[in-house]
């Protein structure tokens, strides 16, 4: 089977996020108030051939650890992208 | 004569500067394409600046999987002198050959300017001919040069004298003003500033010479 998977990569807690900080500073000028703790990240969508969804998620997690994220500064999580 | 290999990735753009600089110091230097699988016969290896593999995903993230990086890791393990400049530093951290990571600059600004550095350790192949406290004017040219690491890694860097160079005035938000670090053994060094662009007073500064002279003179198995 073929499973649609999304991997989210975000900076680890405590790692400075200049992109998120810049976005947050711009918000009040656009009329968005009361928004804090903005963190920027990346999202990767892919289809994975696997026996079942949990195997597909395990493959995605391994890929995220090895390539998609730098574990020194980032966390990665894999989730299903199936609508449901 | 010292033989230096300058690794060229698709997207490297400082390889000629690096080759020219070490050649001017008397080394015999040649390019090594990123698909090479061995580094036999070299006394030192330089990973130059640029945008290896377009810096896609993260700077250095794809370059670390180039075939030559296994050879670089093997060369480093054997005690060979390895130097990563700018993008080369990013590649070495992604490959796990140096601790920490390089993050986007504070303020999201691309920085291209001279910086004053302080030599913090002379126990590396890049600084053995310099002296502790020596100030060097060397340019930086980067967007992702903010050195980042966790508290444990930082404490280990301090304990093992691995902080090689610091910025006198922090330009990019680097932790503890760090501009360059080495591995524990001192034979693998990475720095964001470009010593190969500080080779002549006519062009602004010759302060890069002492660093590259150290590197070119560094024998295999230094320290």
Coordinates of C-alpha atoms in Angstrom, one line a residue:
Chain A
X1 CA 0.0 0.0 0.0
X2 CA 0.9 3.6 -0.5
X3 CA 0.6 6.0 2.5
X4 CA 0.6 9.8 2.4
X5 CA 2.9 11.0 5.2
X6 CA 3.8 14.5 6.5
X7 CA 7.1 15.1 8.4
X8 CA 7.1 18.3 10.4
X9 CA 10.5 19.8 11.4
X10 CA 10.7 22.4 14.1
X11 CA 13.6 24.0 16.0
X12 CA 14.2 22.5 19.4
X13 CA 13.0 24.4 22.5
X14 CA 15.6 26.9 23.5
X15 CA 17.1 27.2 20.0
X16 CA 16.8 30.8 18.8
X17 CA 14.4 31.1 15.9
X18 CA 15.1 34.4 14.0
X19 CA 12.5 33.7 11.4
X20 CA 9.7 33.1 14.0
X21 CA 10.8 36.2 15.9
X22 CA 10.6 38.3 12.8
X23 CA 7.2 37.0 11.8
X24 CA 6.0 37.6 15.4
X25 CA 7.2 41.2 15.3
X26 CA 5.4 41.9 12.0
X27 CA 2.0 40.7 13.3
X28 CA 0.8 43.8 15.3
X29 CA 1.4 46.1 12.2
X30 CA -1.0 43.8 10.3
X31 CA -3.6 44.0 13.0
X32 CA -3.0 40.6 14.5
X33 CA -2.7 41.1 18.2
X34 CA -2.3 38.7 21.1
X35 CA -0.1 36.2 19.1
X36 CA 3.1 35.0 20.8
X37 CA 5.6 32.1 20.7
X38 CA 5.6 32.0 16.9
X39 CA 8.0 29.3 15.7
X40 CA 8.9 28.7 12.1
X41 CA 9.5 25.2 10.7
X42 CA 9.4 23.0 7.7
X43 CA 6.9 20.5 6.4
X44 CA 7.6 17.6 4.0
X45 CA 4.9 15.7 2.3
X46 CA 5.6 12.3 0.7
X47 CA 4.0 9.0 -0.3
X48 CA 5.6 5.9 1.1
X49 CA 5.1 2.3 0.0
X50 CA 4.8 0.1 3.0
X51 CA 2.8 -2.8 4.5
X52 CA 0.8 -0.7 6.8
X53 CA 0.6 2.9 8.0
X54 CA 2.8 2.3 11.1
X55 CA 5.6 0.9 8.9
X56 CA 5.3 4.0 6.7
X57 CA 5.5 6.2 9.7
X58 CA 8.6 4.4 10.9
X59 CA 10.3 4.8 7.5
X60 CA 9.4 8.5 7.6
X61 CA 10.7 8.9 11.1
X62 CA 14.0 7.3 10.1
X63 CA 14.3 9.5 7.1
X64 CA 13.5 12.6 9.2
X65 CA 16.2 11.7 11.7
X66 CA 18.9 10.9 9.1
X67 CA 18.2 13.7 6.5
X68 CA 15.2 16.0 6.9
X69 CA 16.2 17.3 10.3
X70 CA 19.5 18.2 12.1
X71 CA 18.9 16.6 15.5
X72 CA 21.4 19.0 17.1
X73 CA 18.9 21.9 16.6
X74 CA 15.6 20.4 15.3
X75 CA 12.9 18.0 16.3
X76 CA 11.0 16.0 13.7
X77 CA 7.6 14.2 13.8
X78 CA 5.9 12.1 11.2
X79 CA 2.2 11.9 10.8
X80 CA -0.4 10.6 8.4
X81 CA -1.6 12.9 5.7
X82 CA -4.6 10.8 4.9
X83 CA -7.9 12.7 5.1
X84 CA -10.2 11.2 7.6
Chain B
X1 CA 56.1 19.4 -0.1
X2 CA 52.8 19.5 1.7
X3 CA 49.9 18.2 -0.5
X4 CA 46.5 19.7 0.2
X5 CA 43.2 18.5 -1.4
X6 CA 40.5 21.1 -1.9
X7 CA 37.1 19.3 -2.1
X8 CA 34.7 20.6 -4.7
X9 CA 31.0 20.0 -4.3
X10 CA 28.5 21.1 -6.9
X11 CA 27.8 24.7 -5.7
X12 CA 31.2 25.3 -4.1
X13 CA 32.5 28.7 -5.0
X14 CA 35.6 29.5 -2.9
X15 CA 37.6 26.5 -4.1
X16 CA 39.9 28.7 -6.3
X17 CA 40.6 31.1 -3.5
X18 CA 41.4 28.3 -1.2
X19 CA 43.6 26.6 -3.7
X20 CA 45.4 29.9 -4.6
X21 CA 46.0 30.7 -0.9
X22 CA 47.6 27.5 0.1
X23 CA 49.6 27.4 -3.1
X24 CA 50.9 30.8 -2.4
X25 CA 52.2 29.5 0.9
X26 CA 54.1 26.7 -0.8
X27 CA 51.7 23.8 -0.7
X28 CA 51.0 21.6 -3.6
X29 CA 47.2 21.8 -3.9
X30 CA 44.7 20.2 -6.1
X31 CA 40.9 19.9 -6.4
X32 CA 39.1 16.7 -5.3
X33 CA 35.7 16.2 -6.8
X34 CA 32.9 15.3 -4.4
X35 CA 32.5 11.9 -5.9
X36 CA 36.0 10.8 -4.9
X37 CA 36.2 7.9 -2.6
X38 CA 39.7 8.3 -1.2
X39 CA 42.2 11.0 -0.1
X40 CA 45.4 9.0 -0.4
X41 CA 48.5 11.1 -0.7
X42 CA 47.2 14.2 0.9
X43 CA 48.5 15.8 4.1
X44 CA 45.5 18.1 4.5
X45 CA 42.0 18.5 3.2
X46 CA 40.0 21.8 2.8
X47 CA 36.3 22.0 2.5
X48 CA 35.8 25.4 0.9
X49 CA 33.0 28.0 1.1
X50 CA 30.0 28.2 -1.3
X51 CA 26.6 26.6 -1.5
X52 CA 27.2 22.9 -1.8
X53 CA 24.1 21.3 -3.4
X54 CA 22.4 24.7 -3.4
X55 CA 22.3 24.6 0.4
X56 CA 18.9 22.9 -0.1
X57 CA 17.2 21.6 3.0
X58 CA 20.0 23.1 5.3
X59 CA 23.5 24.2 4.5
X60 CA 25.6 21.1 4.3
X61 CA 22.7 18.7 4.8
X62 CA 23.1 17.1 1.3
X63 CA 26.8 17.6 0.9
X64 CA 27.5 15.4 3.9
X65 CA 26.2 12.4 1.9
X66 CA 28.6 13.0 -1.0
X67 CA 30.9 10.0 -1.4
X68 CA 34.0 12.1 -0.5
X69 CA 32.6 12.7 3.0
X70 CA 33.3 9.1 4.0
X71 CA 36.8 9.5 2.8
X72 CA 37.0 12.8 4.8
X73 CA 35.8 11.1 7.9
X74 CA 38.3 8.3 7.5
X75 CA 41.1 10.8 6.9
X76 CA 40.1 12.7 10.0
X77 CA 39.9 9.6 12.1
X78 CA 43.5 8.8 11.0
X79 CA 44.6 12.2 12.3
X80 CA 44.7 14.0 9.0
X81 CA 44.3 17.8 9.0
X82 CA 40.8 18.8 7.9
X83 CA 39.7 22.5 7.5
X84 CA 36.1 23.6 6.8
X85 CA 35.7 27.2 5.8
X86 CA 32.2 28.8 5.9
X87 CA 30.0 26.3 4.0
X88 CA 32.8 23.7 4.6
X89 CA 32.3 24.3 8.4
X90 CA 28.5 23.8 7.9
X91 CA 29.2 20.5 6.1
X92 CA 31.5 19.3 8.9
X93 CA 28.9 20.0 11.6
X94 CA 26.2 18.2 9.5
X95 CA 28.5 15.3 9.1
X96 CA 29.1 15.1 12.8
X97 CA 32.8 15.7 12.4
X98 CA 32.5 18.9 14.5
X99 CA 30.1 19.5 17.3
X100 CA 27.2 22.0 17.2
X101 CA 25.3 23.5 14.2
X102 CA 25.2 26.8 12.2
X103 CA 21.9 28.6 12.4
X104 CA 20.5 31.5 10.4
X105 CA 22.1 34.8 11.5
X106 CA 20.5 36.8 14.3
X107 CA 18.3 39.4 12.5
X108 CA 18.2 37.3 9.3
X109 CA 20.9 39.4 7.7
X110 CA 23.4 38.2 5.1
X111 CA 26.7 39.5 6.4
X112 CA 29.7 40.3 4.2
X113 CA 32.2 42.4 6.2
X114 CA 35.6 42.3 7.9
X115 CA 35.5 41.0 11.5
X116 CA 38.1 41.0 14.2
X117 CA 38.7 37.6 15.6
X118 CA 40.6 36.6 18.8
X119 CA 42.7 33.4 18.8
X120 CA 41.4 31.4 21.8
X121 CA 43.3 28.1 21.4
X122 CA 46.6 27.3 19.7
X123 CA 46.0 23.5 20.0
X124 CA 44.5 23.2 16.6
X125 CA 46.0 22.6 13.2
X126 CA 44.7 26.1 12.2
X127 CA 46.1 28.1 15.0
X128 CA 49.3 26.4 16.1
X129 CA 51.5 29.1 14.6
X130 CA 49.3 31.9 16.1
X131 CA 49.3 33.0 19.8
X132 CA 46.5 33.0 22.3
X133 CA 44.9 36.4 22.4
X134 CA 46.2 37.4 18.9
X135 CA 43.7 39.5 17.0
X136 CA 43.1 38.9 13.3
X137 CA 41.0 40.8 10.8
X138 CA 39.3 38.3 8.5
X139 CA 36.1 38.8 6.5
X140 CA 32.9 36.8 6.9
X141 CA 30.4 36.2 4.1
X142 CA 27.4 34.1 5.3
X143 CA 23.7 33.9 6.1
X144 CA 23.8 30.9 8.3
X145 CA 26.8 31.4 10.6
X146 CA 25.3 31.7 14.0
X147 CA 27.0 28.9 16.0
X148 CA 24.6 27.0 18.1
X149 CA 25.0 24.1 20.6
X150 CA 23.4 22.8 23.8
X151 CA 24.8 23.5 27.3
X152 CA 26.5 20.1 27.5
X153 CA 28.3 20.5 24.2
X154 CA 29.4 24.0 25.1
X155 CA 30.8 22.9 28.4
X156 CA 32.7 20.1 26.6
X157 CA 34.0 22.6 24.1
X158 CA 35.4 24.8 26.9
X159 CA 36.8 21.8 28.8
X160 CA 38.7 20.4 25.8
X161 CA 40.0 23.8 24.6
X162 CA 37.9 23.4 21.3
X163 CA 36.9 27.0 20.9
X164 CA 39.5 28.1 18.4
X165 CA 38.4 31.6 17.4
X166 CA 35.9 34.1 18.8
X167 CA 34.5 37.3 17.3
X168 CA 35.6 40.4 19.2
X169 CA 32.2 41.9 18.3
X170 CA 29.5 39.2 17.7
X171 CA 28.1 39.8 14.2
X172 CA 25.6 37.0 13.9
X173 CA 24.4 35.8 17.3
X174 CA 26.8 32.9 17.7
X175 CA 26.8 31.3 21.1
X176 CA 29.7 32.6 23.2
X177 CA 30.9 34.7 20.2
X178 CA 32.2 31.5 18.7
X179 CA 33.7 31.9 15.2
X180 CA 35.5 28.6 14.9
X181 CA 35.8 25.2 16.7
X182 CA 37.9 22.1 16.5
X183 CA 37.4 18.5 17.4
X184 CA 38.9 17.2 20.7
X185 CA 42.1 16.1 18.9
X186 CA 42.5 19.5 17.2
X187 CA 43.1 18.0 13.7
X188 CA 39.6 19.0 12.4
X189 CA 38.7 22.7 12.4
X190 CA 35.8 24.7 11.1
X191 CA 35.3 28.5 11.0
X192 CA 32.9 30.8 9.4
X193 CA 35.4 33.6 8.5
X194 CA 37.4 33.3 5.3
X195 CA 41.2 33.2 5.9
X196 CA 41.8 32.6 2.2
X197 CA 40.4 36.1 1.5
X198 CA 42.8 37.7 3.9
X199 CA 46.1 36.9 2.2
X200 CA 47.3 40.4 1.2
X201 CA 47.3 43.8 2.8
X202 CA 46.6 45.2 -0.6
X203 CA 43.2 43.6 -0.5
X204 CA 42.5 44.6 3.1
X205 CA 44.2 42.1 5.3
X206 CA 46.9 39.5 5.4
X207 CA 45.8 38.1 8.7
X208 CA 44.6 34.8 7.2
X209 CA 48.1 33.8 6.4
X210 CA 49.1 32.8 9.9
X211 CA 46.1 30.5 10.0
X212 CA 46.7 28.9 6.6
X213 CA 50.4 28.7 7.3
X214 CA 49.6 26.7 10.4
X215 CA 47.3 24.4 8.5
X216 CA 49.7 23.9 5.6
X217 CA 52.5 23.1 8.0
X218 CA 50.4 20.8 10.2
X219 CA 51.7 17.3 9.9
X220 CA 49.3 14.3 9.8
X221 CA 48.6 13.2 13.3
X222 CA 49.0 16.7 14.8
X223 CA 48.7 16.7 18.6

